[in-house]
Coordinates of C-alpha atoms in Angstrom, one line a residue:
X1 CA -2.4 26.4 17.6
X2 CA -1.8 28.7 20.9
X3 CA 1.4 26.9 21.2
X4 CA 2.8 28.0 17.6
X5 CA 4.3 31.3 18.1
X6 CA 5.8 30.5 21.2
X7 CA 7.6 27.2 19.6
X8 CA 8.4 29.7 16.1
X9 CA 9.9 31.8 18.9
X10 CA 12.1 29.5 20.4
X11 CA 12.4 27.4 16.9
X12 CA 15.2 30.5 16.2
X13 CA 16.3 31.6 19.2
X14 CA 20.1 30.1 18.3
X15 CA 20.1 31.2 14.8
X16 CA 22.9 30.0 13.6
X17 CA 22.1 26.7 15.0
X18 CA 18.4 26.5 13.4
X19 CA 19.9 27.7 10.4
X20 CA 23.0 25.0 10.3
X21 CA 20.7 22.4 11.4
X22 CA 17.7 23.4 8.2
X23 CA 21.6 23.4 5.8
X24 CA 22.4 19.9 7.1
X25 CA 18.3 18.9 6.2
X26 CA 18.5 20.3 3.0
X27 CA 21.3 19.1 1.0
X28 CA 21.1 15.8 1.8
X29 CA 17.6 15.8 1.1
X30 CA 18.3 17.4 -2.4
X31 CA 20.3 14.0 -2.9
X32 CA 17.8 11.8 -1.7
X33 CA 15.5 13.2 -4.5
X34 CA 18.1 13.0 -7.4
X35 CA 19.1 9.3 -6.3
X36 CA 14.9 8.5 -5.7
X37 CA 14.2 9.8 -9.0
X38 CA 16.8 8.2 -10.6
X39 CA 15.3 4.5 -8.9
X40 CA 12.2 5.2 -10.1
X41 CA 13.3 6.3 -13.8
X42 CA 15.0 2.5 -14.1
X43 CA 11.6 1.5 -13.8
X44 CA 9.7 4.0 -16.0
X45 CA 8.5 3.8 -19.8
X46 CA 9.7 6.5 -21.3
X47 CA 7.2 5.8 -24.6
X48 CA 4.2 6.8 -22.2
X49 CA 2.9 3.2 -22.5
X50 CA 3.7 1.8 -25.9
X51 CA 6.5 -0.1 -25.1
X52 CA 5.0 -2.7 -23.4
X53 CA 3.8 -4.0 -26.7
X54 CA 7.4 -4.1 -27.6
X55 CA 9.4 -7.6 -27.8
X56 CA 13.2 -8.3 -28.4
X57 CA 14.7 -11.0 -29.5
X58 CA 18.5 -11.7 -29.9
X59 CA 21.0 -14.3 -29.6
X60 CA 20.5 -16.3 -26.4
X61 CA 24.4 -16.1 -25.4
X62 CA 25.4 -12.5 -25.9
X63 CA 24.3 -9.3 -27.9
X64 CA 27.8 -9.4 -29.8
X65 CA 26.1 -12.5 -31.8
X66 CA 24.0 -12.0 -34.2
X67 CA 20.9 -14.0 -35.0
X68 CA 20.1 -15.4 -38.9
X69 CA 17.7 -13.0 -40.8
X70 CA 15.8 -15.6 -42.1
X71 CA 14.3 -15.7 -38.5
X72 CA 12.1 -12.8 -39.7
X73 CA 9.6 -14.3 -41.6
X74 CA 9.2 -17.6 -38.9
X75 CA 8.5 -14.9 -36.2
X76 CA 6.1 -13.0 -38.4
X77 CA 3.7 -15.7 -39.1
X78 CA 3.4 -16.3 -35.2
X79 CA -0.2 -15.4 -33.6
X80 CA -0.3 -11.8 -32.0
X81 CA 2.8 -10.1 -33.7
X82 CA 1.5 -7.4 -35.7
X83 CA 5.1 -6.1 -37.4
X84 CA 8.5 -7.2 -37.2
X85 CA 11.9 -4.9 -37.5
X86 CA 15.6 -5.2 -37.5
X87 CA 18.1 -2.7 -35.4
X88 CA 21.6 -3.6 -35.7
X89 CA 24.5 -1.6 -33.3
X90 CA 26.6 0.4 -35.5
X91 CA 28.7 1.6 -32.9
X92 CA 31.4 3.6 -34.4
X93 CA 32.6 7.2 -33.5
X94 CA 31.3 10.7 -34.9
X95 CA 34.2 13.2 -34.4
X96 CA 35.7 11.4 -31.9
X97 CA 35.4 8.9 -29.2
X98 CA 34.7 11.2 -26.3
X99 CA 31.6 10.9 -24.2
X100 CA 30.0 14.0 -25.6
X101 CA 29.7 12.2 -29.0
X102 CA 28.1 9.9 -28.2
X103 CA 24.6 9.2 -29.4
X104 CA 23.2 5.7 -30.5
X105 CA 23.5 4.6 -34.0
X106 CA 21.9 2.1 -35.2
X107 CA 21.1 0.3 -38.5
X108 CA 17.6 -0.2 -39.2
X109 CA 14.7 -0.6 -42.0
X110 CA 12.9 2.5 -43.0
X111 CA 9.7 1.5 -44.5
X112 CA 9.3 -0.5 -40.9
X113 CA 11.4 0.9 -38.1
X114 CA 8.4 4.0 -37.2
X115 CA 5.3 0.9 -37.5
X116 CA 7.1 -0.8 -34.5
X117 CA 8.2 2.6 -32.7
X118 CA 4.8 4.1 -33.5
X119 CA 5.5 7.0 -30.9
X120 CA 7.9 8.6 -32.9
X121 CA 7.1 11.5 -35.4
X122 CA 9.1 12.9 -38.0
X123 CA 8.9 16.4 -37.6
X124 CA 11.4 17.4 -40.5
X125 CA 11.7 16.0 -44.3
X126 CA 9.9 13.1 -44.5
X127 CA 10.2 8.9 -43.8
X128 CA 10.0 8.7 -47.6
X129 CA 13.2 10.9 -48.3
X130 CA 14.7 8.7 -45.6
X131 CA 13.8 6.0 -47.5
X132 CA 14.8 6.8 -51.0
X133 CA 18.5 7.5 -49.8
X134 CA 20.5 4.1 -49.2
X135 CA 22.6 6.8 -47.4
X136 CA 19.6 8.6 -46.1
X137 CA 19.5 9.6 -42.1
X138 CA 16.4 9.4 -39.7
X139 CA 17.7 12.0 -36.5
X140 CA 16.4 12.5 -33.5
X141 CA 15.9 16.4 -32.7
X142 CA 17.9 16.8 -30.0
X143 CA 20.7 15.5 -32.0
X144 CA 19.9 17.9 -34.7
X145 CA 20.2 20.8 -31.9
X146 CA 23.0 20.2 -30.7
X147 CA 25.3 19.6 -33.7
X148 CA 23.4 22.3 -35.4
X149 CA 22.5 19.9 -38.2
X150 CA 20.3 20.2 -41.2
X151 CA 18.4 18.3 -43.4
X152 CA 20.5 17.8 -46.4
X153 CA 23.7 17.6 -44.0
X154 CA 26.4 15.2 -44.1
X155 CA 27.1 12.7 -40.9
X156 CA 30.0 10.4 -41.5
X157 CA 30.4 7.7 -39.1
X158 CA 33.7 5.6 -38.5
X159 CA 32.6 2.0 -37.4
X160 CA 34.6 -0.5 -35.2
X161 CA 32.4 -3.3 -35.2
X162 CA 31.8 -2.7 -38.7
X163 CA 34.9 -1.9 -40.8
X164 CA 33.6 0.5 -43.1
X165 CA 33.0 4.6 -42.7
X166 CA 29.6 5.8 -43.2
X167 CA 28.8 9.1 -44.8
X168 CA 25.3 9.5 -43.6
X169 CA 23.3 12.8 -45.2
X170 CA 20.0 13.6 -42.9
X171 CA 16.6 13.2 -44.4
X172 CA 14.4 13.3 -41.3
X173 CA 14.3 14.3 -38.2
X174 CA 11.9 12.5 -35.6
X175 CA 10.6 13.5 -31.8
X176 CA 9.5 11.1 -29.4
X177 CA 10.7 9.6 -26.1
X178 CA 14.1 9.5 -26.8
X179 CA 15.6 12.1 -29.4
X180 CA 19.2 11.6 -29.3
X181 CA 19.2 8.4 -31.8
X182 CA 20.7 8.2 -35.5
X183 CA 18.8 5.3 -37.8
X184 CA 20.3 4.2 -40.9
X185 CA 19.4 2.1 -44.1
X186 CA 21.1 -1.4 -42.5
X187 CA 21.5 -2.3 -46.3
X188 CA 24.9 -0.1 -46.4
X189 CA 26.4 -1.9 -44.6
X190 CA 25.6 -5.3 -45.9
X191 CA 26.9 -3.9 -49.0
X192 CA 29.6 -2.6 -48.0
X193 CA 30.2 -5.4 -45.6
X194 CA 29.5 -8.7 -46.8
X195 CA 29.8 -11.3 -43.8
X196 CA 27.1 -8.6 -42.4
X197 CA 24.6 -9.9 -45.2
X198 CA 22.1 -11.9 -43.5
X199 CA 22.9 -10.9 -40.1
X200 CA 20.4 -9.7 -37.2
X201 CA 21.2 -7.8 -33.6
X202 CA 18.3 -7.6 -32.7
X203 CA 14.4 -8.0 -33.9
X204 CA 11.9 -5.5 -32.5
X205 CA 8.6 -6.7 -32.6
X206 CA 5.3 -5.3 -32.1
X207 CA 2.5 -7.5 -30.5
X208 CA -0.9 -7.3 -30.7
X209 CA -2.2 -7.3 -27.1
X210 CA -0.8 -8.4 -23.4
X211 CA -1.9 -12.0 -24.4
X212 CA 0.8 -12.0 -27.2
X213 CA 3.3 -10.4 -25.0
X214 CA 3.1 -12.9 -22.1
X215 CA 2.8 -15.8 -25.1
X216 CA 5.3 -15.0 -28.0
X217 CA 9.0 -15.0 -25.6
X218 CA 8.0 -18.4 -25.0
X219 CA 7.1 -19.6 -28.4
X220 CA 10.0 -17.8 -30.3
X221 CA 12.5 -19.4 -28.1
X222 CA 11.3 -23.0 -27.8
X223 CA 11.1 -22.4 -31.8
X224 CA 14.6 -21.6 -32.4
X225 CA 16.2 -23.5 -29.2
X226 CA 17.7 -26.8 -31.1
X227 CA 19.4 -24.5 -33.7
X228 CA 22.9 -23.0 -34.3
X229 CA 21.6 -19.8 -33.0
X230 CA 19.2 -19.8 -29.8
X231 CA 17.4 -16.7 -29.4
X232 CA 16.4 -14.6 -26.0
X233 CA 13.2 -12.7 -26.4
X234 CA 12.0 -10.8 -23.5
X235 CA 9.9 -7.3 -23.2
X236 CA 11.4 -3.7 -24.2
X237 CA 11.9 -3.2 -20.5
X238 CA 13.7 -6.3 -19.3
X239 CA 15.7 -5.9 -22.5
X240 CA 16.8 -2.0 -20.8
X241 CA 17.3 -3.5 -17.3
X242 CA 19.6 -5.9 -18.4
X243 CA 21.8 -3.3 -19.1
X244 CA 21.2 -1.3 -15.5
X245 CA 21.8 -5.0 -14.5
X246 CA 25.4 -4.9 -15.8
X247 CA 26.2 -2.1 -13.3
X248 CA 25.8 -4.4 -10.8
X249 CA 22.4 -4.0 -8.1
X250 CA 21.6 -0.1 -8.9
X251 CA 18.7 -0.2 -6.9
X252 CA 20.1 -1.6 -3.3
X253 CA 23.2 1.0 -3.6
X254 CA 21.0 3.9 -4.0
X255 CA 18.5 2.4 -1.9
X256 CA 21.3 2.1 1.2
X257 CA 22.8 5.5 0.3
X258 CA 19.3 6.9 0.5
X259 CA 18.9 5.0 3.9
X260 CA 22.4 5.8 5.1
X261 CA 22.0 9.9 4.1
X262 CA 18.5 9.9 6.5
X263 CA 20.3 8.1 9.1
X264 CA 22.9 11.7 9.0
X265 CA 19.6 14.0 9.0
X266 CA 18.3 12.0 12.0
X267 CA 21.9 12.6 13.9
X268 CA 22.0 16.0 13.1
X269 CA 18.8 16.7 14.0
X270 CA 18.8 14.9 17.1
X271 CA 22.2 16.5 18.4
X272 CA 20.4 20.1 18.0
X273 CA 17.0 19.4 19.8
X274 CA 19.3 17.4 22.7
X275 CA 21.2 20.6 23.0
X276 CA 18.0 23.2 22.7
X277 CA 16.3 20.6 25.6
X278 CA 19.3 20.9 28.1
X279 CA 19.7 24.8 27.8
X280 CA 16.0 25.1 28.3
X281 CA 15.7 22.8 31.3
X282 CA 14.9 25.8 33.6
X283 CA 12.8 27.3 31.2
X284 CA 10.3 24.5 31.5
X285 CA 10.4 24.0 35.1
X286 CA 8.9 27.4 35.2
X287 CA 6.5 26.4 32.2
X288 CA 5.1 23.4 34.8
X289 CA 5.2 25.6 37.8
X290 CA 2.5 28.1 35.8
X291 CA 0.2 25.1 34.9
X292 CA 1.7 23.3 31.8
X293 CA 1.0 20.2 31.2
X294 CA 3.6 17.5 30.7
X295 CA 1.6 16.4 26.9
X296 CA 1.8 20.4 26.2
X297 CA 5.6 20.3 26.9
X298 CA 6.0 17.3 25.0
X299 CA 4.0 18.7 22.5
X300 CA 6.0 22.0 22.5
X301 CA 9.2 20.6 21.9
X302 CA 8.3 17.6 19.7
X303 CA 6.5 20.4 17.4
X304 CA 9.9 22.6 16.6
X305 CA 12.1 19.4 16.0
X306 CA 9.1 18.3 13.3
X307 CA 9.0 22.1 12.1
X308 CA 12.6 22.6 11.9
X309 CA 12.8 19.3 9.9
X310 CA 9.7 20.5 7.7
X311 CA 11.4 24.2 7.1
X312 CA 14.6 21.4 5.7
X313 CA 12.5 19.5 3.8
X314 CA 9.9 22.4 2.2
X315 CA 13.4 23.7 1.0
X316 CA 15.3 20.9 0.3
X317 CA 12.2 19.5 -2.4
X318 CA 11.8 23.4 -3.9
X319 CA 15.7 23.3 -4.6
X320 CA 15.3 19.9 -6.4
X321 CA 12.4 21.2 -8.6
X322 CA 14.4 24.4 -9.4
X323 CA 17.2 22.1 -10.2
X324 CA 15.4 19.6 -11.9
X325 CA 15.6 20.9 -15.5
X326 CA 19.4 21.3 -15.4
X327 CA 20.0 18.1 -14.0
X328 CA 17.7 16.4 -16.9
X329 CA 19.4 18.3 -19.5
X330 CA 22.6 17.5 -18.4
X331 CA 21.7 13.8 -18.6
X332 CA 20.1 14.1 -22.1
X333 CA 23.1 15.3 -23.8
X334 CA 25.4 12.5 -21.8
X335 CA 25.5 9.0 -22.9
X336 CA 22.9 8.1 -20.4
X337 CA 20.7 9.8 -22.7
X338 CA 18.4 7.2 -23.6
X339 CA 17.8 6.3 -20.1
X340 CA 17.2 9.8 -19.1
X341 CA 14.4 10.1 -21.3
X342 CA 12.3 9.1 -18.5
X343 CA 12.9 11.0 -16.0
X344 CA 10.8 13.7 -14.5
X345 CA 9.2 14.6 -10.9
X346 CA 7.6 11.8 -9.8
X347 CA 5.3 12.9 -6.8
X348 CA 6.2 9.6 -5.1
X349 CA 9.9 10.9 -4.6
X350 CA 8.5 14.0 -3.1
X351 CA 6.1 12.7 -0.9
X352 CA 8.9 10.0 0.1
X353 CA 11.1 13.3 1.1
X354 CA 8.7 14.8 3.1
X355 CA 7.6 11.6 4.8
X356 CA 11.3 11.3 5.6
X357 CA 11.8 14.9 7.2
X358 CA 8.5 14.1 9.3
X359 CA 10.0 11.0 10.5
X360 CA 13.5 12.3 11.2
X361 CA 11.7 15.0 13.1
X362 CA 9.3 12.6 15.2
X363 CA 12.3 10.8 16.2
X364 CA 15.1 13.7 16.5
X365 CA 12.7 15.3 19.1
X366 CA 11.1 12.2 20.6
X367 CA 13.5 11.5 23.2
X368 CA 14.4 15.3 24.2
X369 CA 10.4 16.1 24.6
X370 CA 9.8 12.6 26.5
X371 CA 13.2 13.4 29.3
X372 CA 11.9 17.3 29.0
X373 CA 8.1 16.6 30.2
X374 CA 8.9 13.7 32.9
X375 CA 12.4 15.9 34.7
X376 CA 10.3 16.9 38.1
X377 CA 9.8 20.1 38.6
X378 CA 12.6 20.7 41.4
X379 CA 15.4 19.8 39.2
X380 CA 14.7 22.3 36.6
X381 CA 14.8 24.8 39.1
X382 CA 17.5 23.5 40.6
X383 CA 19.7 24.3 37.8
X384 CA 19.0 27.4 38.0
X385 CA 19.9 28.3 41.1

């Protein structure tokens, strides 16, 4: 503790240089905690728990096939399923087909859809209004802020996969994990659709334990294997990762860019305390000649590399907790929405920055303190003469 205004002293003696050096820290550690965050939101449950109740079965050969309803009722009399739902992809295009508007859309059953996603509340009208309107509307409430909607409003809907145009009036509004979702009576489109009739996306089930969960993908496959129309069942999450999965391996790019942005810090860092050890090589000499020790020089200059990496990395993680509100707001009104409804500050990303800006210190300043505390006495002197 002596030591610390003496190394605070010569921590700014270049200014410019500490200050560069804390820059080239910062930033790139304010992208190491966007990218760690995101890594650690692929694997989150954004319905604080409840999804892991949550099965999905589809067809076994793509999502574009649909599945025969009659599958319903086979599925429902299977031990440790507790309630059974239908959500079909609408698709389609609301305004226009930019990336702003878009929001999911899906078909669904209201007197069921809210027993399976039991996490969702309706905060506005009410399920039964949704359900007394074959045109009725269940919205999330970030849609409804920023179109401005309101119940009794009018959403129409152009479909693609569907060739008919919805015109949707809101009924309820629901919060939960994800807000940005519009649910519809599926029954308007098997009317006005009629190869539709019949026809499942998806089945959303809700099981009764972990038991049922581990049991049921098995016994609702092997069930429906031998027929026209093989099903896939697997948890809610596997079910979201296969769709991460199509953007090829997320989690090994940002893992190497992480790796390959610490890598930068550690050669930035390094080039500074390399160049604050050679101008202080005389400096030193007369540090041993007055009774230093070689640990306390090694010490010494190990200490500012760590600090100036700590003074980086204190700033760099209070930047991304400033920022982090914009950056999830931004997210929740792109079409990564759903997805970015569970992310927040996970204390493992900032402890994983910090333990990277100790590190990159340690090692920055390893190698200048070791050459600093063993270069005898004479040389340093030397060199100043």
């Amino acid at each position: 503790m002596k030591l610390l205004p003496f190394v605070l002293k010569n921590l700014f003696r270049k200014r410019t240089r500490s200050v560069l050096t804390v820059l080239s820290v910062v930033l790139p550690l304010l992208v190491i905690c966007v990218m760690g965050t995101l890594l650690l939101a692929l694997d989150a449950d954004p319905s604080g728990g409840k999804g892991m109740y949550r099965l999905v079965v589809r067809h076994k050969v793509s999502l574009a096939n649909f599945v025969p309803e009659a599958y319903r009722e086979r599925i429902r009399q299977m031990p440790g399923v507790k309630e059974v739902t239908v959500l079909d992809w609408f698709g389609g295009t609301y305004v226009d087909a930019s990336a702003k508007n878009m929001f999911a859309r899906f078909g669904a059953e209201p007197e069921v859809l809210l027993k399976v996603f039991d996490e969702a509340t309706v905060v506005g009208g009410s399920q039964a209004d949704w359900a007394a309107d074959r045109a009725g509307a269940l919205v999330g409430e970030r849609l409804v802020k920023k179109y401005g909607w309101k119940l009794g409003d009018k959403v129409v809907l152009v479909g693609d996969i569907f060739p008919v145009t919805l015109e949707l009036n809101v009924r309820a509004v629901y919060r939960g994990s994800d807000e940005t979702g519009l649910y519809f009576d599926r029954r308007y489109v098997e009317e006005a659709v009629p190869w539709a009739k019949g026809q499942v996306g998806t089945f959303w089930i809700k099981a009764d334990g972990p038991e049922a969960v581990a049991r049921l993908p098995r016994q609702i496959d092997a069930t429906f294997e031998n027929t026209p129309f093989p099903t896939k069942t697997e948890t809610e999450k596997e079910f979201q990762n296969g769709f991460v999965s199509m953007l090829g391996n997320v989690k090994a790019v940002v893992t190497s860019v992480c790796l390959a942005i610490a890598l930068m810090i550690l050669f930035i860092s390094a080039n500074t305390m390399a160049m604050a050890a050679r101008e202080r090589v005389t400096e030193i000499a007369v540090l041993r000649t007055l009774g230093f020790r070689r640990r306390t020089i090694l010490g010494m200059v190990l200490g500012e590399a760590v600090l100036l990496a700590l003074v980086g990395g204190v700033l760099g993680v209070g930047l991304f907790v400033l920022l982090f509100p914009g950056l999830k707001e931004g997210l929740l009104d792109s079409p990564m929405a759903g997805f970015a409804a569970a992310i927040r500050v996970f204390p493992a990303v900032l402890l994983w920055a910090f333990a990277v800006t100790v590190l990159v210190g340690i090692l920055s300043g390893i190698v200048p303190a070791v050459r600093a505390a063993r270069r005898p006495i004479t040389e340093g002197l030397r060199q100043a003469g």
